[in-house]
Amino acid sequence: ARRPGAARAVLAAVLCLVLLGAGGYGLFRLVGADDTVCAPPLELRVLTGPDLEPTLRSAADAFVASPANTADDGCRRAGITVHSAGSADVVGALSSQSGLWQEPRDEDTNPQRDIGPQPDVWIPASGADVARVMNGQDTDAVAGLEPDGEPLAYSPVVLAVPQQIAGEAQTERTGLTLTEMIDGLTGRDADAAVRRPDPEHSAVGLLATVGLYGPDARAAARGERLVAQPGPPSPTAGELLCTLP
């Protein structure tokens, strides 16, 4: 059953990180068509959420190998490296650790180790992550965000339910809050249990948590009970689905 449109997980606008520091690159000789000596292609580092990494990696690999990325002399225009990290870690690093991300000073706080290289492009799984960074970023941050004006793509957050216990009527599938959907599910099958991805790691899990808590987080305790589970939650929605019987 789908959640209301307000609960959409927006695959947010591409955010370019304008690095205010400087860096150097080694020089290499690359050979293109007809033995043309190619300059090193521009290498873009793309950071995204764990749920989006497989899709974006495939898209990046396809672009890099495509004619659109090949100049007239046969040289490659750009290379793209895609990696992912948990949303809470990325938001924290962009908000208050951008300096340490470029030059770690100790082992306690080291975004290079915990997240990876500071990206040139950030594609978060939700526009909420963008707002969290923009609202909480330090005034002395050494990396700034330049948000794109439009979302790259979007999809609703969904509650995946086995067909045999799914609601049949359209009114049971749309137009309801997540809590109402869960109540309807357990009403049809008292043994049904609902799981969510780790909200610290997955933007989808965080948006589901917002839906469970309701306005002003007044229903936080009940929301957590609805998705309580033994052991740690799965880091991504894909991994969660793979653990289900």
mmCIF file of C-alpha atoms in Angstrom, residues 178-183 186 192-199 205 208-213 219-234:
data_model
loop_
_atom_site.group_PDB
_atom_site.id
_atom_site.type_symbol
_atom_site.label_atom_id
_atom_site.label_comp_id
_atom_site.label_asym_id
_atom_site.label_seq_id
_atom_site.Cartn_x
_atom_site.Cartn_y
_atom_site.Cartn_z
ATOM 1 C CA LEU A 178 1.651 4.877 7.812
ATOM 2 C CA THR A 179 0.259 4.169 11.278
ATOM 3 C CA GLU A 180 -3.229 3.676 9.843
ATOM 4 C CA MET A 181 -1.842 1.285 7.236
ATOM 5 C CA ILE A 182 -0.086 -0.761 9.913
ATOM 6 C CA ASP A 183 -3.243 -0.853 12.041
ATOM 7 C CA THR A 186 -2.517 -6.132 11.821
ATOM 8 C CA ALA A 192 1.813 -9.552 10.877
ATOM 9 C CA ALA A 193 4.959 -7.632 11.835
ATOM 10 C CA VAL A 194 6.321 -4.480 10.210
ATOM 11 C CA ARG A 195 10.006 -3.664 9.795
ATOM 12 C CA ARG A 196 11.833 -0.562 8.601
ATOM 13 C CA PRO A 197 15.427 0.081 7.525
ATOM 14 C CA ASP A 198 17.771 1.742 9.997
ATOM 15 C CA PRO A 199 16.755 5.438 10.166
ATOM 16 C CA GLY A 205 13.877 4.564 7.208
ATOM 17 C CA ALA A 208 9.103 6.156 7.704
ATOM 18 C CA THR A 209 9.992 7.160 11.256
ATOM 19 C CA VAL A 210 8.616 10.656 10.668
ATOM 20 C CA GLY A 211 5.384 9.066 9.435
ATOM 21 C CA LEU A 212 5.194 6.803 12.472
ATOM 22 C CA TYR A 213 5.792 9.613 14.945
ATOM 23 C CA ALA A 219 3.207 9.371 18.841
ATOM 24 C CA ALA A 220 6.905 8.492 18.999
ATOM 25 C CA ALA A 221 6.587 5.776 21.646
ATOM 26 C CA ARG A 222 3.708 4.020 19.890
ATOM 27 C CA GLY A 223 5.415 4.382 16.524
ATOM 28 C CA GLU A 224 8.518 2.610 17.810
ATOM 29 C CA ARG A 225 6.406 -0.193 19.259
ATOM 30 C CA LEU A 226 4.765 -0.754 15.870
ATOM 31 C CA VAL A 227 8.128 -1.554 14.254
ATOM 32 C CA ALA A 228 9.979 -3.039 17.238
ATOM 33 C CA GLN A 229 12.168 -5.989 16.342
ATOM 34 C CA PRO A 230 14.836 -8.222 17.891
ATOM 35 C CA GLY A 231 18.358 -7.362 16.829
ATOM 36 C CA PRO A 232 19.598 -4.417 14.774
ATOM 37 C CA PRO A 233 17.591 -3.131 11.784
ATOM 38 C CA SER A 234 18.761 -3.701 8.229
#
